[in-house]
PDB file of N, CA and C in Angstrom:
ATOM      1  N   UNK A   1      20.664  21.204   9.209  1.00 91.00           N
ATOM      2  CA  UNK A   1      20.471  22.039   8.053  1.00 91.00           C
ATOM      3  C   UNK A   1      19.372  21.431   7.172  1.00 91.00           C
ATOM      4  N   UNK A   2      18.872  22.191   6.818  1.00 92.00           N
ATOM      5  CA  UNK A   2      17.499  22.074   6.181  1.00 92.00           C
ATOM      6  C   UNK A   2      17.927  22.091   4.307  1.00 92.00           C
ATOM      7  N   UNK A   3      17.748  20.650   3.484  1.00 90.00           N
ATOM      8  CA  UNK A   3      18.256  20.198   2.406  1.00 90.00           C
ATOM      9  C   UNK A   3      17.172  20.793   1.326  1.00 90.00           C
ATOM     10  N   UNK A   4      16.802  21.551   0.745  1.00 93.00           N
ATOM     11  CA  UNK A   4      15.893  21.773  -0.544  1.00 93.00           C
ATOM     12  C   UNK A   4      16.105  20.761  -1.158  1.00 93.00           C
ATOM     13  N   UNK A   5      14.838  20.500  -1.714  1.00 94.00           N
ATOM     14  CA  UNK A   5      14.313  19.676  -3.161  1.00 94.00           C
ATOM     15  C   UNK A   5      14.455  20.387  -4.513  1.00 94.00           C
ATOM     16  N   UNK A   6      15.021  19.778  -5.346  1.00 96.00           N
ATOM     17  CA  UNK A   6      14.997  20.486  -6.412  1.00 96.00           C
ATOM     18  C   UNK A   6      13.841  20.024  -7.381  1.00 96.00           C
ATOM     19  N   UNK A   7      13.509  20.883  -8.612  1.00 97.00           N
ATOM     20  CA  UNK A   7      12.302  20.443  -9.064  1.00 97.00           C
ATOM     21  C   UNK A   7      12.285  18.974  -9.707  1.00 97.00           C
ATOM     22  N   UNK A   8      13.674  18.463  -9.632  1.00 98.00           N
ATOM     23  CA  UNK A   8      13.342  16.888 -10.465  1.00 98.00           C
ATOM     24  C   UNK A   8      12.953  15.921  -9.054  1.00 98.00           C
ATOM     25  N   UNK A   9      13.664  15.993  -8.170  1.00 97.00           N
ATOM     26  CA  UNK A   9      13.241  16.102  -6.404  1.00 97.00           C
ATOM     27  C   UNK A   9      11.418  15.561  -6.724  1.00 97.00           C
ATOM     28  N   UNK A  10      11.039  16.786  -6.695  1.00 97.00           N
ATOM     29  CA  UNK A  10       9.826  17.084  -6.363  1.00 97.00           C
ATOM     30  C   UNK A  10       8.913  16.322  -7.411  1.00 97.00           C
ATOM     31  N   UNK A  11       9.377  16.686  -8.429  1.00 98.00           N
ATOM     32  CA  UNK A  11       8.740  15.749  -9.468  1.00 98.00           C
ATOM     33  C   UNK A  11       8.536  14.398  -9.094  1.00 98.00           C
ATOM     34  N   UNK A  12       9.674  13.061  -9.318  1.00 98.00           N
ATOM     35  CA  UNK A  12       9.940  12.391  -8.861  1.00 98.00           C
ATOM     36  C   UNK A  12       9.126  11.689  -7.125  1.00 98.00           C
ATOM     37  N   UNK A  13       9.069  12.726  -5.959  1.00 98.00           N
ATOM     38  CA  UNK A  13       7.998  12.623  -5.138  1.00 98.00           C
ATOM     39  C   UNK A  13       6.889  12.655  -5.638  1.00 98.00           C
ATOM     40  N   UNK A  14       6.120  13.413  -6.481  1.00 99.00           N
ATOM     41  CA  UNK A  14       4.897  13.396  -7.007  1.00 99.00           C
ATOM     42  C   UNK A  14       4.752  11.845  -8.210  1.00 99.00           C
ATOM     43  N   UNK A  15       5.318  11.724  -8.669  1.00 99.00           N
ATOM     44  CA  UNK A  15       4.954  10.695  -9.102  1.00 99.00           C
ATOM     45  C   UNK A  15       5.349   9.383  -8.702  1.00 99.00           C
ATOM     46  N   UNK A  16       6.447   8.977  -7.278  1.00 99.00           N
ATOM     47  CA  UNK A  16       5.721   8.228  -6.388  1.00 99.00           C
ATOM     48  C   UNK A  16       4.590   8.678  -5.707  1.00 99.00           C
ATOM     49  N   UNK A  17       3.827   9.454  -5.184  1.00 99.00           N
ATOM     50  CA  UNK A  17       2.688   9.392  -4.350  1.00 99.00           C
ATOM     51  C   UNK A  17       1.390   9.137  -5.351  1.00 99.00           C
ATOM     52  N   UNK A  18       1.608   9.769  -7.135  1.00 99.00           N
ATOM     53  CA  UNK A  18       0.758   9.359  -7.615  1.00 99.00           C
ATOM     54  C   UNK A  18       0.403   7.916  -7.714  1.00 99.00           C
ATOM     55  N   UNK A  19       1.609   6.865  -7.730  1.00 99.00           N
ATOM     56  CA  UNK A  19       1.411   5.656  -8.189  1.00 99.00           C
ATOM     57  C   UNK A  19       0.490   4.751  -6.391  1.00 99.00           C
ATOM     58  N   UNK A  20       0.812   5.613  -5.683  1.00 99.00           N
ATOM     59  CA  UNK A  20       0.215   5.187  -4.267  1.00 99.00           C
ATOM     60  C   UNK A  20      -1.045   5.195  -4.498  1.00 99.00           C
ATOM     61  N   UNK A  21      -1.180   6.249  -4.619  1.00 99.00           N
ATOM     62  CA  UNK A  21      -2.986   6.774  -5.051  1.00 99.00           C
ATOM     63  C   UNK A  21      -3.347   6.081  -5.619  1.00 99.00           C
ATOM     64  N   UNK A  22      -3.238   5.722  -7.021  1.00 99.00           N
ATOM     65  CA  UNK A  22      -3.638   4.968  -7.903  1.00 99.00           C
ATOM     66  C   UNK A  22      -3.695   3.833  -7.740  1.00 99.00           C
ATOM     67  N   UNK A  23      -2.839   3.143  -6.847  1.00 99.00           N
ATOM     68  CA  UNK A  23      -2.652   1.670  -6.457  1.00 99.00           C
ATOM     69  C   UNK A  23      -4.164   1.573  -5.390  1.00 99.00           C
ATOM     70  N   UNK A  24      -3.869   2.506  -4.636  1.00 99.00           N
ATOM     71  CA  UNK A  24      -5.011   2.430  -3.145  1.00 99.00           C
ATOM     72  C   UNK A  24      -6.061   2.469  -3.584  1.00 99.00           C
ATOM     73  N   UNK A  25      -6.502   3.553  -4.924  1.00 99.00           N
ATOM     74  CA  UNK A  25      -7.652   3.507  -5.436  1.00 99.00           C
ATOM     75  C   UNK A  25      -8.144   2.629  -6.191  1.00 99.00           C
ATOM     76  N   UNK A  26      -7.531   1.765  -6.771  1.00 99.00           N
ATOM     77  CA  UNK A  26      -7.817   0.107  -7.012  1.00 99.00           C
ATOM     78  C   UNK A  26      -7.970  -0.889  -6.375  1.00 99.00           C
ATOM     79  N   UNK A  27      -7.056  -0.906  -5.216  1.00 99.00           N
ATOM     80  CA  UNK A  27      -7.028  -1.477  -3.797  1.00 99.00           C
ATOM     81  C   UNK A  27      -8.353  -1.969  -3.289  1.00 99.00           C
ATOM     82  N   UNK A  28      -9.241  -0.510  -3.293  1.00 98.00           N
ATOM     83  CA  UNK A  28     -10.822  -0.228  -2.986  1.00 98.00           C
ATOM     84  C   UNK A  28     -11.666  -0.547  -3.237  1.00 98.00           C
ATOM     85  N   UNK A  29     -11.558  -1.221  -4.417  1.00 98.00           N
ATOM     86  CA  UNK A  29     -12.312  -1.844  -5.444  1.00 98.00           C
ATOM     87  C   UNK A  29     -12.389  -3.301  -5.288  1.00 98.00           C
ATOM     88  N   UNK A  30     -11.566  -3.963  -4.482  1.00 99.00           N
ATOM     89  CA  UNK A  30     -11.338  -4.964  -4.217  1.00 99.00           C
ATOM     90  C   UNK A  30     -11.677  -5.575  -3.125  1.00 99.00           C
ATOM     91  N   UNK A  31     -11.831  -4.476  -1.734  1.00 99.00           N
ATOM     92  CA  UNK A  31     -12.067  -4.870  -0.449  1.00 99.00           C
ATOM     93  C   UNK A  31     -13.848  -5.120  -0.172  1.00 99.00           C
ATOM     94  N   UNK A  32     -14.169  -6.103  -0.252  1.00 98.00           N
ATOM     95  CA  UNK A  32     -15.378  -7.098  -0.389  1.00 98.00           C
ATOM     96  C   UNK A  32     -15.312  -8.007   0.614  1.00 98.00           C
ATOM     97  N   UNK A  33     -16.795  -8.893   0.900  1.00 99.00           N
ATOM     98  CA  UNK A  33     -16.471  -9.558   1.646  1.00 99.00           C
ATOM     99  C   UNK A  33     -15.802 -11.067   0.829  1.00 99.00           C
ATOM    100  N   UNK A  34     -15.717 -11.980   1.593  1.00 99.00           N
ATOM    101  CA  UNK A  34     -14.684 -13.171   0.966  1.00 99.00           C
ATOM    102  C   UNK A  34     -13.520 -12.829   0.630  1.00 99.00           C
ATOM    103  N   UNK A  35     -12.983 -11.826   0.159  1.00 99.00           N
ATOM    104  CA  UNK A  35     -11.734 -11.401  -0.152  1.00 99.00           C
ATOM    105  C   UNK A  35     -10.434 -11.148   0.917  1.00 99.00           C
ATOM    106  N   UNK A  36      -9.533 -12.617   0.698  1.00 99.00           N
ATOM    107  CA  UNK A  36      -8.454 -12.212   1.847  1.00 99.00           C
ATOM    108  C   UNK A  36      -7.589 -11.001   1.983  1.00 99.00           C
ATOM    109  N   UNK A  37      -6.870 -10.514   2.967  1.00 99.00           N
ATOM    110  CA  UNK A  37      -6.061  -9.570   3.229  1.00 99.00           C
ATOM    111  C   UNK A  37      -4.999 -10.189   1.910  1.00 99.00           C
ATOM    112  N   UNK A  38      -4.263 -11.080   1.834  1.00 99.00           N
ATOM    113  CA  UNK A  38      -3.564 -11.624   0.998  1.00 99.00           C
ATOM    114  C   UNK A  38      -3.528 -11.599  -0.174  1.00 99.00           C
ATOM    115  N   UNK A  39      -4.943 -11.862  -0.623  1.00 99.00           N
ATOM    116  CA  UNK A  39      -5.271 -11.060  -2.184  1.00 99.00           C
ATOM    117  C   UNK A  39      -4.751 -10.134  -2.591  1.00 99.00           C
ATOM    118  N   UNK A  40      -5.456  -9.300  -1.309  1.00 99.00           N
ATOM    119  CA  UNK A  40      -5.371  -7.779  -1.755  1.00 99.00           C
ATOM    120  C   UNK A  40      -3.594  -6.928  -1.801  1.00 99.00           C
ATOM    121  N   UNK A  41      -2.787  -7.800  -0.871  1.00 99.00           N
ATOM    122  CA  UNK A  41      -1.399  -7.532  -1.119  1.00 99.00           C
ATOM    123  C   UNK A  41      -1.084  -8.467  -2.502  1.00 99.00           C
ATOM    124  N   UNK A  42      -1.211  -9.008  -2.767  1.00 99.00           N
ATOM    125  CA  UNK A  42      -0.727  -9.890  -4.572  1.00 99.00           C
ATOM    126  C   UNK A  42      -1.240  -8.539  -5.466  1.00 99.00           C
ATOM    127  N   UNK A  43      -2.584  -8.197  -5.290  1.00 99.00           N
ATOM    128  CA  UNK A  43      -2.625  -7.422  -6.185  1.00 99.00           C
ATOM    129  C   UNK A  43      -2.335  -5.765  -6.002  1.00 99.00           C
ATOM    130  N   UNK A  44      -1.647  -4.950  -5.387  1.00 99.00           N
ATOM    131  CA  UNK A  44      -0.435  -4.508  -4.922  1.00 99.00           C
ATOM    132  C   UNK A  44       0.504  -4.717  -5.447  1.00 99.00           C
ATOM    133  N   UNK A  45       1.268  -5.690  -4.840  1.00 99.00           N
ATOM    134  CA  UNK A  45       2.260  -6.489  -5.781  1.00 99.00           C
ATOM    135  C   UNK A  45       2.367  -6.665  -7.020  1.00 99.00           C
ATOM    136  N   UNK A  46       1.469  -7.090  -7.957  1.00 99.00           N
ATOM    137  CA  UNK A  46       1.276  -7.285  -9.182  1.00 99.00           C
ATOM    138  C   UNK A  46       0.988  -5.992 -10.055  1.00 99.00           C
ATOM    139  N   UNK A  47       0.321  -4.769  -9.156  1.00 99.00           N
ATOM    140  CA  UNK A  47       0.941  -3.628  -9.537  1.00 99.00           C
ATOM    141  C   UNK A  47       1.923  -2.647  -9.840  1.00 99.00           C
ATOM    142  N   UNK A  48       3.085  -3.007  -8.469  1.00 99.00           N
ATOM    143  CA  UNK A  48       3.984  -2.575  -8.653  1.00 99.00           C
ATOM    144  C   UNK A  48       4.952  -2.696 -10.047  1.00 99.00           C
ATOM    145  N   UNK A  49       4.473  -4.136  -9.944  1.00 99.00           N
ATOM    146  CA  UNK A  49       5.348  -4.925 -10.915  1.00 99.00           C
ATOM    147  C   UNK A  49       5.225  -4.176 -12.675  1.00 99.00           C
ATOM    148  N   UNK A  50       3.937  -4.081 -12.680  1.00 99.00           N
ATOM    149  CA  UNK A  50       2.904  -3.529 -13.617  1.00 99.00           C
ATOM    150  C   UNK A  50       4.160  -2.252 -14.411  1.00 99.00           C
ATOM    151  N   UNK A  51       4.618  -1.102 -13.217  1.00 98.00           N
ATOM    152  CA  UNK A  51       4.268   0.296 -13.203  1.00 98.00           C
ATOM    153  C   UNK A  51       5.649   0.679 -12.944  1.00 98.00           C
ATOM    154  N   UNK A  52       6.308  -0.989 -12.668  1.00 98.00           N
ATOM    155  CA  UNK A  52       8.209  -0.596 -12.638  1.00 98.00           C
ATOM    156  C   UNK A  52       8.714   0.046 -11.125  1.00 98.00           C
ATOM    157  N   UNK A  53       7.738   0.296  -9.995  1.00 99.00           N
ATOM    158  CA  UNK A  53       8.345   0.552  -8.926  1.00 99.00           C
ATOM    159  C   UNK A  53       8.496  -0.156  -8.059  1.00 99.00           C
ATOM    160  N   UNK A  54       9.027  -0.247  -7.353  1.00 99.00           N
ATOM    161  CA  UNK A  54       9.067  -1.199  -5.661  1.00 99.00           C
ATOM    162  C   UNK A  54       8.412  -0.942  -4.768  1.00 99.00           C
ATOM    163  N   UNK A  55       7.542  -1.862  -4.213  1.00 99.00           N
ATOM    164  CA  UNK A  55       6.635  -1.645  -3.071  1.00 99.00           C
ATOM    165  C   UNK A  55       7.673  -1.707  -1.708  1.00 99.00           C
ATOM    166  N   UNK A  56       7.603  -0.424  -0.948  1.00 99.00           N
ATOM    167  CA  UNK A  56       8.108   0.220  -0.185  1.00 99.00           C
ATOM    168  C   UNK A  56       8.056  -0.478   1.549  1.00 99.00           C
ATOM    169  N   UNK A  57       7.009  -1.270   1.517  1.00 98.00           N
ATOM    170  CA  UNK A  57       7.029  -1.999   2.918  1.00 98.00           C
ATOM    171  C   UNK A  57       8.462  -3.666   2.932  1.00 98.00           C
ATOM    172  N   UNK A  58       7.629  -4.000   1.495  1.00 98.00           N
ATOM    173  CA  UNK A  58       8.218  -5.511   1.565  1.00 98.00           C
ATOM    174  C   UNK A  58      10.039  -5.481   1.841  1.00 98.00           C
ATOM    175  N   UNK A  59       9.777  -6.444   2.964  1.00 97.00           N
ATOM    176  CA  UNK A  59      11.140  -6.221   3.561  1.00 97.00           C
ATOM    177  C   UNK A  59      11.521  -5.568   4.603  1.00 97.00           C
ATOM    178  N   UNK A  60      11.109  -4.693   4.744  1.00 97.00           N
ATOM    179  CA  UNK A  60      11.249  -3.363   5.545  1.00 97.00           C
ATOM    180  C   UNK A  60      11.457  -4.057   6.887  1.00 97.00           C
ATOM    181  N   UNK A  61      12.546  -3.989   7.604  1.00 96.00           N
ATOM    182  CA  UNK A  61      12.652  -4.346   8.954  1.00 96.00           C
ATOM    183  C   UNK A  61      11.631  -6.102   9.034  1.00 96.00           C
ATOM    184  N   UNK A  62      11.794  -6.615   8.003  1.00 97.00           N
ATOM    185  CA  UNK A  62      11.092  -7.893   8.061  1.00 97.00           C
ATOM    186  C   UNK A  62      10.043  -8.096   7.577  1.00 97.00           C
ATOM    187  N   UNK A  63       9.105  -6.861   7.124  1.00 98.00           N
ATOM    188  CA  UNK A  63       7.997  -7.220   7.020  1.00 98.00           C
ATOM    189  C   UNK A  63       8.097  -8.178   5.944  1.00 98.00           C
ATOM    190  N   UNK A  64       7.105  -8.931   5.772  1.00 98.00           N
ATOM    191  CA  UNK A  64       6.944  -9.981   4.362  1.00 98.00           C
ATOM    192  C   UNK A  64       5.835  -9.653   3.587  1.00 98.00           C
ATOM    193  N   UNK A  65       5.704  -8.676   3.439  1.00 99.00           N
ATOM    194  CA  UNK A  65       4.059  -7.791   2.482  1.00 99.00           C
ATOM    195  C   UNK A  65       4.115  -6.650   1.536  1.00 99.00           C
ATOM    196  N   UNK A  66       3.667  -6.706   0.341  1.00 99.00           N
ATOM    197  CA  UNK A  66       3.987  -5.394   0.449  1.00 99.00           C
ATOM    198  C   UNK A  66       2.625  -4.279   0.492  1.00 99.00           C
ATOM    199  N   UNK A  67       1.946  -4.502   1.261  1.00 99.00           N
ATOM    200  CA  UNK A  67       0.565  -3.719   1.837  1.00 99.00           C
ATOM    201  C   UNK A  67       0.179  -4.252   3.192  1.00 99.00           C
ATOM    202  N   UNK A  68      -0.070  -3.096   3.993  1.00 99.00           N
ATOM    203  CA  UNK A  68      -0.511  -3.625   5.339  1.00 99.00           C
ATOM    204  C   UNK A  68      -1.993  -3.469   5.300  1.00 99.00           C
ATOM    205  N   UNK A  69      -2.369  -4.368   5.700  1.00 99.00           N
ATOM    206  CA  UNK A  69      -3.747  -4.812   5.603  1.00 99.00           C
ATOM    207  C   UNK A  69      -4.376  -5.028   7.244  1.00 99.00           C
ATOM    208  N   UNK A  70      -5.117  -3.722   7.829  1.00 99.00           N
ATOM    209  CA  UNK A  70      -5.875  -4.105   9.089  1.00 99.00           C
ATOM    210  C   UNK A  70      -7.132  -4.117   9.193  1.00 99.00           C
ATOM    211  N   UNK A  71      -7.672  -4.942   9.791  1.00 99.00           N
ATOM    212  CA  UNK A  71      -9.542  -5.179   9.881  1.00 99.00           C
ATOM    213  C   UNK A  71      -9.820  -4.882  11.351  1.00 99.00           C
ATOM    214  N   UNK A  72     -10.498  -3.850  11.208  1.00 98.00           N
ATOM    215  CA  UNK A  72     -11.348  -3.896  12.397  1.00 98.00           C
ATOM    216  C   UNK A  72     -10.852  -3.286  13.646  1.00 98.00           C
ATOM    217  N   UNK A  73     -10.529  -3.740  14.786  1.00 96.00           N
ATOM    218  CA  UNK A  73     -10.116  -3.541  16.172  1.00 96.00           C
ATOM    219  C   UNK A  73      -8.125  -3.614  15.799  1.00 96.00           C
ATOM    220  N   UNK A  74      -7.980  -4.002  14.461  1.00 96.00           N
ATOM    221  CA  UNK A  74      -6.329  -4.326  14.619  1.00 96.00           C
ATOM    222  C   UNK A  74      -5.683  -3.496  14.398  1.00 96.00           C
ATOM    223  N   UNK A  75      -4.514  -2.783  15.188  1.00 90.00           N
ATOM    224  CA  UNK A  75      -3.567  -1.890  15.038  1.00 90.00           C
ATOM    225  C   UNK A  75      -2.763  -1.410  13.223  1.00 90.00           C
ATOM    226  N   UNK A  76      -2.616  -0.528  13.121  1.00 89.00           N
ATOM    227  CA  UNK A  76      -1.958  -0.533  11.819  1.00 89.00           C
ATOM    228  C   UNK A  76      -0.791  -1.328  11.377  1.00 89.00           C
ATOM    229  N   UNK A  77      -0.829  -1.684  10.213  1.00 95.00           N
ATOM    230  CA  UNK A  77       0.424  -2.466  10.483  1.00 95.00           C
ATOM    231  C   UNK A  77       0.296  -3.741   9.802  1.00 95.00           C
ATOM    232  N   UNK A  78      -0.724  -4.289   9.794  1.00 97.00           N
ATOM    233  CA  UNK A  78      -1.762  -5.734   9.722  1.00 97.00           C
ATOM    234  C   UNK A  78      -1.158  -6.385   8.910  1.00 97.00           C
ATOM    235  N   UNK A  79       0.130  -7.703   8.727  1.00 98.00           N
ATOM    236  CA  UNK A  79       0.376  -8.315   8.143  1.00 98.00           C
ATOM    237  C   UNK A  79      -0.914  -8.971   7.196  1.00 98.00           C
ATOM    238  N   UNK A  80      -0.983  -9.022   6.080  1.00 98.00           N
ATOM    239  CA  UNK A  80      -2.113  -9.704   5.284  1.00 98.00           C
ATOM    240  C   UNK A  80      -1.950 -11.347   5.094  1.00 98.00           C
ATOM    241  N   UNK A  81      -2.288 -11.816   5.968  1.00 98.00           N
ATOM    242  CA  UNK A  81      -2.204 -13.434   5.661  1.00 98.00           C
ATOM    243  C   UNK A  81      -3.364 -14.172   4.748  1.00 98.00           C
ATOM    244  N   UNK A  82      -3.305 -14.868   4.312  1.00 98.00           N
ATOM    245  CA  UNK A  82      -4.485 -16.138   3.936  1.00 98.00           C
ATOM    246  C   UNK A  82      -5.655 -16.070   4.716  1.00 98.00           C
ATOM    247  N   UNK A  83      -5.577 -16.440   5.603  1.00 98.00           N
ATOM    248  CA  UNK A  83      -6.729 -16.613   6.754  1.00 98.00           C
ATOM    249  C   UNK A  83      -7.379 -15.043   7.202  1.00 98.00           C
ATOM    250  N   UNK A  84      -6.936 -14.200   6.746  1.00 98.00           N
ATOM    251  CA  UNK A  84      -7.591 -13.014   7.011  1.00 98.00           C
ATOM    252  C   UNK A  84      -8.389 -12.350   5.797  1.00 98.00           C
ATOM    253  N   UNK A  85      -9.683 -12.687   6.035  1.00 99.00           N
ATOM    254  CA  UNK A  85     -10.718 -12.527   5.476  1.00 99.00           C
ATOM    255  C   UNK A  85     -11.857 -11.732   5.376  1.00 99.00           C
ATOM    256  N   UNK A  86     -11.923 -10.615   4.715  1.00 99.00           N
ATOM    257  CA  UNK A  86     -12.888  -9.625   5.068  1.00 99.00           C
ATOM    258  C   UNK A  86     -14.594  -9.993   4.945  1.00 99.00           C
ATOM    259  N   UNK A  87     -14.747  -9.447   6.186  1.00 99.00           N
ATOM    260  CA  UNK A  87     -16.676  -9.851   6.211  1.00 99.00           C
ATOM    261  C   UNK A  87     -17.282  -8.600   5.901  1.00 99.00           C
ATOM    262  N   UNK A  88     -18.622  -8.590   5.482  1.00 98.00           N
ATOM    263  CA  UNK A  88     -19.794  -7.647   5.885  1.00 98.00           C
ATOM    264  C   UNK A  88     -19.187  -6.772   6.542  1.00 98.00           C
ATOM    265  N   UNK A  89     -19.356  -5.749   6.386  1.00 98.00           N
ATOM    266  CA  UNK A  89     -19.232  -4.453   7.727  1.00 98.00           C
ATOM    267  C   UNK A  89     -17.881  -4.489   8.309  1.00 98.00           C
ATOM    268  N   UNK A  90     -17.052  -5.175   7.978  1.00 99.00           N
ATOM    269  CA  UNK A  90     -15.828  -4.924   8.572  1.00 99.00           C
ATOM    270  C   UNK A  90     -15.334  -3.377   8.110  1.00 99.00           C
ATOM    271  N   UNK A  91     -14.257  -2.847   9.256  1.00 98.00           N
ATOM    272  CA  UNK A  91     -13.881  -1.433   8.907  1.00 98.00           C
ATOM    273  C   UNK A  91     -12.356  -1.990   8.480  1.00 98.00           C
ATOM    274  N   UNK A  92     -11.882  -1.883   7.154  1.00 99.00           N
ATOM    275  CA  UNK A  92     -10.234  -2.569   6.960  1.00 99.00           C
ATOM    276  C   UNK A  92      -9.550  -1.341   6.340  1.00 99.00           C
ATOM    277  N   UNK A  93      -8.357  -0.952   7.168  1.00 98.00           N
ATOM    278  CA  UNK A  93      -7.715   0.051   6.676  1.00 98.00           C
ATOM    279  C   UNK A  93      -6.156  -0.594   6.040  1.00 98.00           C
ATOM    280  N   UNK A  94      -5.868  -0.025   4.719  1.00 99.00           N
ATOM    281  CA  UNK A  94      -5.002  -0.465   4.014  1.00 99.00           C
ATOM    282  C   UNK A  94      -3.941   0.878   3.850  1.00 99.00           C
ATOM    283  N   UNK A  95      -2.625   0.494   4.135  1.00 99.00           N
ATOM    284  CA  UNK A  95      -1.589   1.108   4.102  1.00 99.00           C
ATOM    285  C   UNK A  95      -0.316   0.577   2.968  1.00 99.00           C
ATOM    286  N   UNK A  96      -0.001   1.181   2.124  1.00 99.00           N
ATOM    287  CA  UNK A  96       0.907   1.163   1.246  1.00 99.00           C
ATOM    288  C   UNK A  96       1.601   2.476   0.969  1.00 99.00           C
ATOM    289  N   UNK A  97       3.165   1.759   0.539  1.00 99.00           N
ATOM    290  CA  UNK A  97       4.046   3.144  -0.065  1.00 99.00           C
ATOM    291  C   UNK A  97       5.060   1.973  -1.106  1.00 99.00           C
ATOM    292  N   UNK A  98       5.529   2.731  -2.158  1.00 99.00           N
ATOM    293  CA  UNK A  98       6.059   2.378  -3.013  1.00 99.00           C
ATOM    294  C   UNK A  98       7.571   3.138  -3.389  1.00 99.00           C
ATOM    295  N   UNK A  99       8.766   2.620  -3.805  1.00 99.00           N
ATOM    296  CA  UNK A  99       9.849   3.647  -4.199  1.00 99.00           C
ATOM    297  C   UNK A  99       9.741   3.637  -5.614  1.00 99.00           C
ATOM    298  N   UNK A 100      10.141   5.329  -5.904  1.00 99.00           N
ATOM    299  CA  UNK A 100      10.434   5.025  -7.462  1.00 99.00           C
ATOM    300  C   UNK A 100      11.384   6.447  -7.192  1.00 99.00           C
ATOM    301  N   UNK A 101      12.381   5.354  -8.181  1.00 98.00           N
ATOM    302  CA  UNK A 101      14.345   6.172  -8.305  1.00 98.00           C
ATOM    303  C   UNK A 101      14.342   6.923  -7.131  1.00 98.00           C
ATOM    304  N   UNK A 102      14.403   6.302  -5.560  1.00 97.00           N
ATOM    305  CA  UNK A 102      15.409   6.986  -4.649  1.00 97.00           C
ATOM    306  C   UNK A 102      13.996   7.318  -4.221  1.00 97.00           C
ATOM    307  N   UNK A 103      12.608   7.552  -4.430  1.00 98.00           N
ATOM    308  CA  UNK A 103      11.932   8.430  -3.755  1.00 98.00           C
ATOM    309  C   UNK A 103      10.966   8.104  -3.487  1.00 98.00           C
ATOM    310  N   UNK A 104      10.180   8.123  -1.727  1.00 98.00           N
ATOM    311  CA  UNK A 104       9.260   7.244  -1.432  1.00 98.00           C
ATOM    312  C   UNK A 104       7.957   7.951  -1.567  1.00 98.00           C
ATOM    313  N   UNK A 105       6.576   7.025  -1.795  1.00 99.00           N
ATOM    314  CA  UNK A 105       5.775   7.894  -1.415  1.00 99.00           C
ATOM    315  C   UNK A 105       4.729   6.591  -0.651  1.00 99.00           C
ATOM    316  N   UNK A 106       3.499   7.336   0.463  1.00 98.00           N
ATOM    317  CA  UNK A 106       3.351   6.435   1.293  1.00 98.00           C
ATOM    318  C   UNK A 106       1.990   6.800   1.814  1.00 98.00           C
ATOM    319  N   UNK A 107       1.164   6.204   1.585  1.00 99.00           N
ATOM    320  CA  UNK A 107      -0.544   6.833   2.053  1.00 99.00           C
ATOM    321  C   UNK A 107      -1.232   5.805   2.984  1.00 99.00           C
ATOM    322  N   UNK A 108      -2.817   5.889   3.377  1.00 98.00           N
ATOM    323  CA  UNK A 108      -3.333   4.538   3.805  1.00 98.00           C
ATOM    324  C   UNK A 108      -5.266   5.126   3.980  1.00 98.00           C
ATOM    325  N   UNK A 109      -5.503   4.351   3.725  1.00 98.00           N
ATOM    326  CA  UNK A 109      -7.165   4.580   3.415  1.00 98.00           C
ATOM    327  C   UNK A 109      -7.996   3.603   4.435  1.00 98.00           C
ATOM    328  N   UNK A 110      -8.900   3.875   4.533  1.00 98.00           N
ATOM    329  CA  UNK A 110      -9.927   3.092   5.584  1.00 98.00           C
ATOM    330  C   UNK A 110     -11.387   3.048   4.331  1.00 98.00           C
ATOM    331  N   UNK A 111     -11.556   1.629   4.842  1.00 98.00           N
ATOM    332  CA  UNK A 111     -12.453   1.565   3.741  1.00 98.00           C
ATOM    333  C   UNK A 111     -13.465   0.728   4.220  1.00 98.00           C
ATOM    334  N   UNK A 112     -15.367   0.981   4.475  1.00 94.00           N
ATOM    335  CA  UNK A 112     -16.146   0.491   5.703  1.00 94.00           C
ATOM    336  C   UNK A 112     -16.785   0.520   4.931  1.00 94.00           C
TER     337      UNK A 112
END
């Protein structure tokens, strides 16, 4: 059976996916070269924190991030470590979702 959303529902979805957006679109601003994958999840993190929601990966079946961070040839998913370091011309696609009260929202951008 198919559950309707009600408009606080819907609301509530929209303003988790806004805070995604807004996070990713800062995110963007950041992906340079010298700049670790790791950074770029702290500051994520330090957003969430910012804006009162929970970043939606950390934890999740283990993960330890709360942004997946992939460069290049690497599958989605990309744990962001220290040692992963964006160069010149790298293609790094960044995936984040965040909860706010019960409701997820969840995007991911490629950024070359």
């Amino acid at each position: 059976m198919i559950e309707l959303k009600s408009k606080e529902d819907i609301e509530k979805l929209k303003i988790a996916n806004r805070h995604v957006a807004e996070i990713l679109h800062l995110l963007k601003e950041y992906v340079k070269p010298g700049v670790s994958a790791y950074e770029l999840d702290q500051i994520a993190y330090e957003e969430c924190k910012k804006r009162g929601v929970k970043p939606a990966f950390l934890g999740l079946y283990g993960f330890p991030a709360s942004l997946c961070v992939s460069i290049n040839e690497e599958v989605v998913h990309g744990i962001p470590r220290k040692d992963k370091i964006i160069k010149e011309g790298d293609v790094v696609s960044l995936d984040f979702g965040v909860e706010y009260e019960g409701w997820y929202g969840d995007a991911a951008i490629t950024v070359a």
